[in-house]
Short mmCIF file of C-alpha atoms in Angstrom, two decimals:
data_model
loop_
_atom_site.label_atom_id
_atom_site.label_comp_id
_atom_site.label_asym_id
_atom_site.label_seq_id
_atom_site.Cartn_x
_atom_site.Cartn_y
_atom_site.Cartn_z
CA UNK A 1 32.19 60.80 -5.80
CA UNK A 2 31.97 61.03 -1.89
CA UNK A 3 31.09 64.63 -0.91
CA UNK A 4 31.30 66.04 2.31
CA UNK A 5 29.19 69.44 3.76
CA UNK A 6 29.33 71.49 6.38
CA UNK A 7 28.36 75.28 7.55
CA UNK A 8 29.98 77.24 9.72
CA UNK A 9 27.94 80.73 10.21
CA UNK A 10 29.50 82.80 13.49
CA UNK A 11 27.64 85.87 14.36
CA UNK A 12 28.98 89.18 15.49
CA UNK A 13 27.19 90.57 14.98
CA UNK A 14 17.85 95.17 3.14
CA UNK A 15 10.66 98.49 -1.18
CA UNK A 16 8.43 95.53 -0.87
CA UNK A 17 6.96 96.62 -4.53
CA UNK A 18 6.43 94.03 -6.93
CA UNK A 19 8.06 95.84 -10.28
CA UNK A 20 11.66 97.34 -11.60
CA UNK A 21 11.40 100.88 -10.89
CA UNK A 22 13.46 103.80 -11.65
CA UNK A 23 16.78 103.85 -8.91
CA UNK A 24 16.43 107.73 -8.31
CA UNK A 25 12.43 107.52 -8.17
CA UNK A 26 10.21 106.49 -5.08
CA UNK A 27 9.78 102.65 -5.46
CA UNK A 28 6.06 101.23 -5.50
CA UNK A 29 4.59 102.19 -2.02
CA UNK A 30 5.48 99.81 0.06
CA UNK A 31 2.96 98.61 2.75
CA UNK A 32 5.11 97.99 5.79
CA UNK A 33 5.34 101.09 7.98
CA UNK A 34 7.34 101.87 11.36
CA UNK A 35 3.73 100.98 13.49
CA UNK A 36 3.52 97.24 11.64
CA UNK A 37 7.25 96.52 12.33
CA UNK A 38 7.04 97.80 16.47
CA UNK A 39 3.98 95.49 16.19
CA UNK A 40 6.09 92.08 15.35
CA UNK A 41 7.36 90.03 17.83
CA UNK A 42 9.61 87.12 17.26
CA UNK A 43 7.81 84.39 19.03
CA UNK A 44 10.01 81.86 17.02
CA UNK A 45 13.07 83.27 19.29
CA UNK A 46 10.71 83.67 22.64
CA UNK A 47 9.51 80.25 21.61
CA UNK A 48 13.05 79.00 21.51
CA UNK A 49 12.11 77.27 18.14
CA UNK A 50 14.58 74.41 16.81
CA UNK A 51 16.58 74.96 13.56
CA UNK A 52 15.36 73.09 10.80
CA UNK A 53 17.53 71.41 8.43
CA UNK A 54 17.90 72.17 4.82
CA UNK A 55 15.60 70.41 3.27
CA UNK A 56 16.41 70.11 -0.68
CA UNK A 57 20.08 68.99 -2.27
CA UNK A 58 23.04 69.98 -1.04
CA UNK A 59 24.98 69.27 -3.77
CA UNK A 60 23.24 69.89 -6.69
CA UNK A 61 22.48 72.62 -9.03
CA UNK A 62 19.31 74.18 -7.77
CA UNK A 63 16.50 75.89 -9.56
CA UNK A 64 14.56 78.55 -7.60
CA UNK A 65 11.51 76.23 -6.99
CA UNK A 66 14.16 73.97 -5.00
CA UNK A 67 15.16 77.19 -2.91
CA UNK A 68 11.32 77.65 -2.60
CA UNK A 69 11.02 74.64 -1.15
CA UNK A 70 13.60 74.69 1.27
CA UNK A 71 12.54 78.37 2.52
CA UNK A 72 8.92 77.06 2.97
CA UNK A 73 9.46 74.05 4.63
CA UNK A 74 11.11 75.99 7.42
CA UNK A 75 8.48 78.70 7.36
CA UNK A 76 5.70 75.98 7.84
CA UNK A 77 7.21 75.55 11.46
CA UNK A 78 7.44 79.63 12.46
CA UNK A 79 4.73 80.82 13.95
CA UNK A 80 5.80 84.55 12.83
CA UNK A 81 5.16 84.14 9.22
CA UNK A 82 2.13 83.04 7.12
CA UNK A 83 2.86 84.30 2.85
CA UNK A 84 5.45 81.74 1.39
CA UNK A 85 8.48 82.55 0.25
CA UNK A 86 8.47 83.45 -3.47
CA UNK A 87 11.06 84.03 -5.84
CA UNK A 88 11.57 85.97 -9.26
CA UNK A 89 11.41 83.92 -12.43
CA UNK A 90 14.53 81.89 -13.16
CA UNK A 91 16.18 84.34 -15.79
CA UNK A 92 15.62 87.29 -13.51
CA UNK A 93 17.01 84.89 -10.41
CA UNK A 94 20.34 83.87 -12.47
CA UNK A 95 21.19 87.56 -13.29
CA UNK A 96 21.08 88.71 -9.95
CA UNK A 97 24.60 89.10 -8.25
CA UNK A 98 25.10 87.39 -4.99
CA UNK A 99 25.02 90.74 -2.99
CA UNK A 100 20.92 91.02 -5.12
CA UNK A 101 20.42 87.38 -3.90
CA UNK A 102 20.88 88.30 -0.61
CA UNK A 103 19.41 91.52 -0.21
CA UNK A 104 16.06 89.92 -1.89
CA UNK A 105 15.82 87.06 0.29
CA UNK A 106 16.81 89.23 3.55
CA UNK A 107 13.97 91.70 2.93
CA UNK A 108 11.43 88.96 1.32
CA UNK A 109 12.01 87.34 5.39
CA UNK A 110 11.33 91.29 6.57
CA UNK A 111 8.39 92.13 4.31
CA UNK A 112 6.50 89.17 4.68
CA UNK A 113 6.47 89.83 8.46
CA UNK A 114 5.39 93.23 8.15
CA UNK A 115 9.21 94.48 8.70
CA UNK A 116 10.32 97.75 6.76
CA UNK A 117 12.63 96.60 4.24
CA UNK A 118 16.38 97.94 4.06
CA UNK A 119 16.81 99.66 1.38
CA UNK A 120 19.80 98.46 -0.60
CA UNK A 121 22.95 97.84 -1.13
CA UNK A 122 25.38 100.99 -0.45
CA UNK A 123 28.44 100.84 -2.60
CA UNK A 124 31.11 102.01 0.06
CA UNK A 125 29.70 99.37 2.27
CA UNK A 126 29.92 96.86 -0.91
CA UNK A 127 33.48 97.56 -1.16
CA UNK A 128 34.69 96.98 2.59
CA UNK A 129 32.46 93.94 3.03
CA UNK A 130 34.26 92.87 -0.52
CA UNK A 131 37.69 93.49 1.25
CA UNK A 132 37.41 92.19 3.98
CA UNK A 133 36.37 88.97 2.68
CA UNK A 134 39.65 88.41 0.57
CA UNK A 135 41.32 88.91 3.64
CA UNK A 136 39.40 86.07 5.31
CA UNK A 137 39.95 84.43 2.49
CA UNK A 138 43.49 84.93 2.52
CA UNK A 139 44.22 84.33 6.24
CA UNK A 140 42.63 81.18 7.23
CA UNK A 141 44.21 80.61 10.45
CA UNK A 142 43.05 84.36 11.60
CA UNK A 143 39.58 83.82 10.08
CA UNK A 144 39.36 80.52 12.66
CA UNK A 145 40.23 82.57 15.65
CA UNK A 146 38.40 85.58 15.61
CA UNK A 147 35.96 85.63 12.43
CA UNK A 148 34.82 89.08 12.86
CA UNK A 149 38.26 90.84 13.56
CA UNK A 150 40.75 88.93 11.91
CA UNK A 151 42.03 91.70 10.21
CA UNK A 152 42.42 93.44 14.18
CA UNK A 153 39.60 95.89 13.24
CA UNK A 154 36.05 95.32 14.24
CA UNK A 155 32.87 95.71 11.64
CA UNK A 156 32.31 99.32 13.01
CA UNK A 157 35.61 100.44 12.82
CA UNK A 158 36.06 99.06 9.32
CA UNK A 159 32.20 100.45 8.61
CA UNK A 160 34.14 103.56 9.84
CA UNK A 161 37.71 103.53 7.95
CA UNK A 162 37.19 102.10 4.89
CA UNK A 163 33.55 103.54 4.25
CA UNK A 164 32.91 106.38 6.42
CA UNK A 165 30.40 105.60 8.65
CA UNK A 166 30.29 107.67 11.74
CA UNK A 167 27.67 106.34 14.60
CA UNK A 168 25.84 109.91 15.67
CA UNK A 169 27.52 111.66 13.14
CA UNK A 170 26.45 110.01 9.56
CA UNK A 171 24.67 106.89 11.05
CA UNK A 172 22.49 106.56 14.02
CA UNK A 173 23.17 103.84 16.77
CA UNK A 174 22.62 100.06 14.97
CA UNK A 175 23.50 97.23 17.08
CA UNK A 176 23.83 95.03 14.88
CA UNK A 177 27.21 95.14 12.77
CA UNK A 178 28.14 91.67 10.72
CA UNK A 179 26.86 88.61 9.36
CA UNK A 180 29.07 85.61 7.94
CA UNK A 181 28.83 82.67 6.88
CA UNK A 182 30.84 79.84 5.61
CA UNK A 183 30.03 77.03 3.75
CA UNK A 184 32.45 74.18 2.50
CA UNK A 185 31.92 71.23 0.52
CA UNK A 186 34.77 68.47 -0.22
CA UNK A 187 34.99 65.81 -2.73
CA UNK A 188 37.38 62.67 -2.98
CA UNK A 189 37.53 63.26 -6.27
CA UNK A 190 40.05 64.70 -8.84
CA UNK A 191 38.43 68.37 -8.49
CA UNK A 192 37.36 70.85 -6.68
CA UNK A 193 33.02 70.92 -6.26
CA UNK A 194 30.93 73.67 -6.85
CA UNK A 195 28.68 75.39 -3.90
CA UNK A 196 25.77 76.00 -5.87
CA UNK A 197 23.31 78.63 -4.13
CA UNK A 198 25.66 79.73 -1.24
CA UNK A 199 23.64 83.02 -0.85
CA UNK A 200 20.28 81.02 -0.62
CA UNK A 201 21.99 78.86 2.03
CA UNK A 202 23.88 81.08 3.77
CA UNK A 203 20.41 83.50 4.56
CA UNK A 204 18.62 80.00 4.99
CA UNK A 205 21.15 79.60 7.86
CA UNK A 206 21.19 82.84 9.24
CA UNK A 207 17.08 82.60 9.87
CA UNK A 208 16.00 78.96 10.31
CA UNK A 209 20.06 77.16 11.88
CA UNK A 210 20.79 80.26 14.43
CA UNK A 211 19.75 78.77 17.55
CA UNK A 212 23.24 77.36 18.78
CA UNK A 213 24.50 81.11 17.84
CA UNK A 214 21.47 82.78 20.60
CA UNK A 215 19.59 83.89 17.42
CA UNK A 216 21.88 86.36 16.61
CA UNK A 217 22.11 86.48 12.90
CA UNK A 218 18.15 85.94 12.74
CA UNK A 219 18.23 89.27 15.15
CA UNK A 220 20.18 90.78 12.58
CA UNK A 221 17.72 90.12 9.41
CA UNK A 222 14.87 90.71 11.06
CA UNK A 223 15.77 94.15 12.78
CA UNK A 224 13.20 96.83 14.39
CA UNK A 225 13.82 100.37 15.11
CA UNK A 226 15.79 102.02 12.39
CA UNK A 227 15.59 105.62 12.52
CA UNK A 228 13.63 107.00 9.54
CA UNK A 229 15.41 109.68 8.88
CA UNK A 230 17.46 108.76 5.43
CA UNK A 231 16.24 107.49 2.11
CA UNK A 232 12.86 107.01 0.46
CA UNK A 233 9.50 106.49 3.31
CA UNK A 234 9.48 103.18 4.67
CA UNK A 235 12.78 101.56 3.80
CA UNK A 236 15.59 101.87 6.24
CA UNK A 237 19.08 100.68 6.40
CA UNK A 238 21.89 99.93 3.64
CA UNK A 239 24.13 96.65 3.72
CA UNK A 240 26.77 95.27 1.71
CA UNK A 241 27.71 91.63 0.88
CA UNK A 242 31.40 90.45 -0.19
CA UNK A 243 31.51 87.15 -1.31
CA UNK A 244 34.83 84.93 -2.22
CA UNK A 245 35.75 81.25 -3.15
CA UNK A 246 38.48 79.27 -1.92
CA UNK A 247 39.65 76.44 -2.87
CA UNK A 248 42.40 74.10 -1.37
CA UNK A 249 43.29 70.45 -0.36
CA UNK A 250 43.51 68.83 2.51
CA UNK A 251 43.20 65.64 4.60
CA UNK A 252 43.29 64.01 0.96
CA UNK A 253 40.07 65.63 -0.41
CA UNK A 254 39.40 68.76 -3.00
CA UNK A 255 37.73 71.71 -0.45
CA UNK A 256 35.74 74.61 -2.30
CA UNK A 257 34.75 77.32 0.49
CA UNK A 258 32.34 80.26 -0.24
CA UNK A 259 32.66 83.00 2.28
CA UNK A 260 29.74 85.88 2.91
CA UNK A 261 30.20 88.42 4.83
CA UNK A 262 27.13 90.73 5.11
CA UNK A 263 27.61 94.29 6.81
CA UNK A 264 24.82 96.85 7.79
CA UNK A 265 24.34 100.10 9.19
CA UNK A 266 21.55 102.74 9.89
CA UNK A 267 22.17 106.03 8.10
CA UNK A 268 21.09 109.80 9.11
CA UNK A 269 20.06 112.05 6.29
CA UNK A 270 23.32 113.29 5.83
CA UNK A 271 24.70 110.15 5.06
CA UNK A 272 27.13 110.60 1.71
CA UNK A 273 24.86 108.68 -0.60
CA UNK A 274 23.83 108.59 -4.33
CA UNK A 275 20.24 107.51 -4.69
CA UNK A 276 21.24 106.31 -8.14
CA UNK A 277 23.95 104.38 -6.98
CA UNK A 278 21.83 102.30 -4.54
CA UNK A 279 21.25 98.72 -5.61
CA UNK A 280 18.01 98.13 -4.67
CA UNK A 281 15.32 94.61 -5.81
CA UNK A 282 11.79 94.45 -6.12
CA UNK A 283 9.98 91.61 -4.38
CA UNK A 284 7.64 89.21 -5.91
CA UNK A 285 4.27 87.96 -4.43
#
């Protein structure tokens, strides 16, 4: 079977404790604080560091040593991070949901540089990403020409309808709105291939294959400066992933495309939010 990939990621532009905790209790105290984040600097982007390829299968199914492996090989050429990337155990790693995936390797890539985590996933924010991409989903054609407002609206102002979020009202000033990322695979076979890992690959991309994009979804992840003002001490910010699968044919071969669209915001203390509703990981060292 001759397979084919490619990844298109366009940029428009989440406690660092090590065990499950209660969702309405403080999680483990988490070391990073708002004086260790204003003291990173991003040499890899002053440096104007190269991307570095992915480094394990493309293809195949992947275990999490293989995503290990990938992360580390990239981290062995950035000078801003020393720990290695670590995953949970394999049963814990295959229950996760794609938004968990994501939100544990974003803030694994912010703790490990001393960054203040984000501190989950936000359910309203959840549901927009979620929407918007089955629209991308189902309109190619406006998904090619303008990724980040095909649907005429841009992040904030679908941030804004469809979940409430008010910059200075509910949410201070973030400047950083949308992540996506698209990755295809297509087979000459008789049947449409799997993407195995898409999350792992798509953060993989957004961090260590940015450069043609100016850094911008790297920016993103790895964000200083949110207000702490909302949410438990030390962990600021709330995202939400949508993920979606298409699958067509064309130019003769079977196409599967996984689309991820990751959207974040900074919220006040007023922001409309369950504690209890928050979906929130713990990291492992």
């Amino acid at each position: 079977m001759k397979q084919l990939l490619f990844m298109i990621i366009t940029f428009l532009l989440i406690g660092c404790g090590t065990t499950e905790t209660d969702k309405t209790q403080q999680p483990p105290e988490n070391q990073n604080t708002l004086d260790s984040e204003n003291s990173f600097n991003d040499t890899f982007i002053q440096n104007g560091n190269s991307d570095t390829k992915w480094s394990v299968s493309k293809y195949d199914k992947l275990k999490v040593g293989d995503i290990e492996t990938a992360f580390n090989t990239a981290r062995a050429k950035d000078p801003t991070v020393t720990l290695p990337m670590t995953l949970p155990p394999q049963n814990i790693w295959d229950n996760y949901s794609s938004s968990e995936k994501i939100l544990y390797l974003v803030n694994k890539e912010r703790c490990d540089r001393g960054l203040r985590p984000y501190e989950g996933i936000d359910p309203k924010i959840e549901n927009e990403t979620g929407n918007y991409a089955d629209y991308l989903k189902n309109h190619p054609d406006q998904y090619a020409a303008k990724p980040h407002e095909a649907d005429g609206r841009t992040p904030w102002q679908r941030m804004a309808q469809d979940a409430g979020v008010i910059v200075n009202s509910n949410a201070d000033f973030f400047q950083y709105g949308e992540n996506i990322a698209s990755l295809s695979v297509g087979s000459s076979g008789n049947d449409f291939p799997i993407i195995y890992e898409s999350e792992a690959k798509s953060v993989y991309g957004w961090m260590y294959q940015d450069k043609g994009e100016g850094y911008g979804h790297r920016n993103f992840l790895l964000a200083k400066g949110l207000v702490e003002n909302s949410g438990f001490k030390n962990m600021e910010g709330l995202i939400g992933v949508g993920k979606v699968t298409r699958q067509y044919r064309d130019g003769g071969f079977f196409w599967t495309q996984a689309i991820i669209v990751m959207d974040g915001f900074d919220p006040r203390s007023n922001w409309d939010n369950d504690l209890a509703d928050t979906i929130r990981v713990d990291l492992y060292r």
